Amino acid sequence: DVADDLTIELQLLTLALAAGINDASTFPDYRVFVSNQTGNTALLAVGALGLSSEGHYLPNIAVSLGVFILGGLVFGQIGAHVGRRRKAWLLATNAVQTAIFFVGVALRQWFAGSEQRGAHAWAVITFLAFASGGQVAMARTVDLPQIPTAMVTSAYVDMLIDPEILSLHDRPRNRRLSFVLCLLVGSFIGACTYAYADPTLAL
């Protein structure tokens, strides 16, 4: 099994950085998150009632949320049977998720272009959200709850209620803070690359 050490922490923090990049570079086009499903859950109601002037398109939201759940279910259940903390499984699942993600990136580059709705957009969202669902499921099952890789609200709250928040050597707090910073930095990288270079390059 994988050890609870700095190596796995750095891997999860790298995934958090990537999650920030992914959402910041896909949201401007598709008005959905591929990793942060808390936002999509709220947007589902907003889109269903047509309350947003920002162009939140209900099918995009439903595809992202539904496929993310499917990705989490598939990878989560397979991991439960083969051993969630086994090194071979973690290597395999990361490789598969990366391959799936790059299929989505290729579709966006070669076929979808700037299309924000319709079959091409849904195909891109499907691959990105499915890979993200598997990635978050994997992160949640390696017993490092301080680094969930995508969902940041609990990390904020857990830091604030930590009785050792001012302690010099509080490892759980340090993990949470590192996670928040990685997600934030990744978001800025994705947004800046989208704005000043190319959306596909960010992914």
Coordinates of C-alpha atoms in Angstrom, one line a residue:
D1 CA 0.0 0.0 0.0
V2 CA 1.0 3.6 -0.5
A3 CA 2.6 5.2 2.5
D4 CA 1.1 8.2 4.3
D5 CA 4.0 10.5 3.5
L6 CA 5.2 13.5 1.6
T7 CA 5.1 11.7 -1.7
I8 CA 1.3 11.1 -1.7
E9 CA 0.8 14.6 -0.3
L10 CA 2.6 16.1 -3.3
Q11 CA 0.7 14.0 -5.7
L12 CA -2.6 15.1 -4.3
L13 CA -1.5 18.7 -4.2
T14 CA -0.5 18.4 -7.9
L15 CA -4.0 17.1 -8.6
A16 CA -5.5 20.1 -6.7
L17 CA -3.4 22.4 -8.9
A18 CA -4.7 20.7 -12.0
A19 CA -8.3 20.8 -10.8
G20 CA -8.0 24.6 -10.4
I21 CA -6.6 24.9 -13.9
N22 CA -9.3 22.7 -15.3
D23 CA -12.3 24.5 -13.9
A24 CA -10.9 28.0 -14.5
S25 CA -10.2 27.2 -18.2
T26 CA -13.5 25.4 -18.9
F27 CA -16.0 27.5 -17.0
P28 CA -15.7 30.6 -19.3
D29 CA -16.7 28.5 -22.4
Y30 CA -19.2 26.0 -21.0
R31 CA -20.5 27.7 -17.9
V32 CA -19.9 24.6 -15.8
F33 CA -17.3 23.1 -13.6
V34 CA -15.7 19.8 -14.5
S35 CA -14.2 19.2 -11.0
N36 CA -16.1 21.3 -8.5
Q37 CA -19.6 19.8 -8.4
T38 CA -20.7 21.9 -5.5
G39 CA -21.0 24.8 -7.9
N40 CA -22.8 22.7 -10.5
T41 CA -25.3 21.4 -7.9
A42 CA -26.4 25.0 -7.3
L43 CA -26.2 25.9 -11.0
L44 CA -28.5 23.0 -11.7
A45 CA -31.4 24.8 -10.0
V46 CA -30.4 28.2 -11.4
G47 CA -30.3 26.8 -14.9
A48 CA -33.5 24.8 -14.5
L49 CA -35.4 28.0 -13.6
G50 CA -33.7 30.2 -16.1
L51 CA -32.6 32.6 -13.4
S52 CA -29.1 33.4 -14.7
S53 CA -28.2 36.1 -17.3
E54 CA -24.7 34.5 -17.6
G55 CA -25.8 31.8 -20.1
H56 CA -25.8 28.8 -17.7
Y57 CA -27.0 26.1 -20.0
L58 CA -28.9 23.3 -18.2
P59 CA -27.8 20.4 -20.4
N60 CA -24.1 21.3 -19.9
I61 CA -24.6 21.4 -16.2
A62 CA -26.5 18.1 -16.2
V63 CA -23.9 16.4 -18.3
S64 CA -21.0 17.5 -16.1
L65 CA -22.7 16.6 -12.9
G66 CA -24.0 13.3 -14.1
V67 CA -20.8 12.1 -15.8
F68 CA -18.7 13.2 -12.8
I69 CA -20.9 11.0 -10.6
L70 CA -20.5 8.1 -13.0
G71 CA -16.7 8.6 -13.1
G72 CA -16.6 8.6 -9.3
L73 CA -18.8 5.5 -9.1
V74 CA -16.8 3.5 -11.6
F75 CA -13.3 4.3 -10.3
G76 CA -14.5 4.3 -6.7
Q77 CA -16.1 0.9 -6.9
I78 CA -13.2 -0.7 -8.8
G79 CA -10.8 0.8 -6.3
A80 CA -12.8 -0.7 -3.4
H81 CA -12.4 -4.2 -4.9
V82 CA -8.8 -4.1 -6.0
G83 CA -7.4 -2.1 -3.1
R84 CA -7.7 1.7 -2.9
R85 CA -4.3 2.3 -1.5
R86 CA -2.4 -0.2 -3.6
K87 CA 0.4 1.5 -5.6
A88 CA -0.4 -0.4 -8.7
W89 CA -4.1 0.7 -8.6
L90 CA -3.1 4.4 -8.0
L91 CA -0.7 4.3 -10.9
A92 CA -3.2 2.6 -13.2
T93 CA -6.1 4.9 -12.3
N94 CA -4.1 8.0 -12.7
A95 CA -2.8 6.8 -16.1
V96 CA -6.3 6.0 -17.3
Q97 CA -7.8 9.3 -16.0
T98 CA -5.0 11.2 -17.7
A99 CA -5.7 9.4 -21.0
I100 CA -9.4 10.1 -20.7
F101 CA -8.7 13.8 -19.9
F102 CA -6.4 14.2 -22.9
V103 CA -9.2 12.7 -25.2
G104 CA -11.4 15.6 -24.0
V105 CA -8.6 18.1 -24.6
A106 CA -8.1 16.7 -28.1
L107 CA -11.8 16.9 -28.9
R108 CA -11.9 20.5 -27.7
Q109 CA -8.9 21.4 -29.9
W110 CA -9.8 19.6 -33.1
F111 CA -13.6 19.4 -33.2
A112 CA -15.4 21.5 -30.6
G113 CA -13.4 24.8 -31.0
S114 CA -15.3 27.6 -29.3
E115 CA -18.6 25.7 -29.5
Q116 CA -20.3 26.2 -26.1
R117 CA -23.4 24.0 -26.6
G118 CA -24.4 20.9 -28.4
A119 CA -22.9 17.5 -29.0
H120 CA -19.3 18.6 -29.4
A121 CA -19.4 20.6 -26.2
W122 CA -21.1 17.7 -24.3
A123 CA -18.4 15.3 -25.6
V124 CA -15.6 17.5 -24.2
I125 CA -17.5 18.0 -20.9
T126 CA -18.1 14.2 -20.7
F127 CA -14.5 13.2 -20.9
L128 CA -13.2 16.0 -18.6
A129 CA -15.9 15.4 -16.0
F130 CA -15.6 11.6 -16.1
A131 CA -11.8 11.8 -15.5
S132 CA -12.3 14.4 -12.8
G133 CA -14.9 12.2 -11.0
G134 CA -12.4 9.3 -10.9
Q135 CA -9.6 11.6 -9.8
V136 CA -11.6 13.0 -6.8
A137 CA -12.8 9.5 -5.9
M138 CA -9.2 8.3 -5.8
A139 CA -8.1 11.3 -3.7
R140 CA -10.9 10.7 -1.2
T141 CA -10.0 7.1 -0.6
V142 CA -6.3 7.4 0.2
D143 CA -7.1 8.5 3.8
L144 CA -5.8 12.1 3.4
P145 CA -9.1 14.0 3.9
Q146 CA -7.2 17.3 4.3
I147 CA -6.5 17.3 0.6
P148 CA -9.7 16.5 -1.3
T149 CA -8.2 18.0 -4.5
A150 CA -11.3 19.8 -5.7
M151 CA -13.9 20.7 -3.0
V152 CA -12.5 23.6 -1.0
T153 CA -15.3 24.6 1.4
S154 CA -14.6 21.9 4.0
A155 CA -10.9 22.7 3.9
Y156 CA -11.7 26.4 4.8
V157 CA -14.0 25.4 7.6
D158 CA -11.7 22.7 9.0
M159 CA -8.8 25.2 9.1
L160 CA -10.9 27.7 10.9
I161 CA -12.1 25.3 13.6
D162 CA -8.8 23.6 14.1
P163 CA -7.8 24.2 17.8
E164 CA -4.1 24.0 16.8
I165 CA -4.5 26.6 14.0
L166 CA -1.7 28.8 15.4
S167 CA 0.6 25.9 16.2
L168 CA 3.9 25.9 14.3
H169 CA 3.8 22.2 13.5
D170 CA 0.2 21.4 12.7
R171 CA 0.4 19.0 9.8
P172 CA -3.4 18.7 9.1
R173 CA -3.6 22.6 9.0
N174 CA -0.5 22.7 6.7
R175 CA -2.1 20.1 4.4
R176 CA -5.3 22.0 4.1
L177 CA -3.6 25.3 3.6
S178 CA -1.3 23.8 0.9
F179 CA -4.4 22.4 -0.8
V180 CA -6.2 25.7 -0.8
L181 CA -3.2 27.5 -2.2
C182 CA -2.6 24.9 -4.9
L183 CA -6.3 25.1 -6.0
L184 CA -6.1 28.9 -6.0
V185 CA -2.8 29.1 -7.9
G186 CA -4.1 26.5 -10.4
S187 CA -7.2 28.6 -10.9
F188 CA -5.2 31.7 -11.7
I189 CA -3.0 29.7 -14.0
G190 CA -6.0 28.4 -15.9
A191 CA -7.7 31.8 -16.0
C192 CA -4.6 33.6 -17.2
T193 CA -3.8 31.1 -19.8
Y194 CA -7.4 31.2 -21.1
A195 CA -7.3 35.0 -21.2
Y196 CA -3.9 35.6 -22.7
A197 CA -3.0 32.4 -24.6
D198 CA -5.3 29.6 -25.5
P199 CA -8.0 27.7 -23.6
T200 CA -6.8 24.3 -24.8
L201 CA -3.2 25.1 -23.8
A202 CA -4.4 25.6 -20.2
L203 CA -5.8 22.1 -20.1

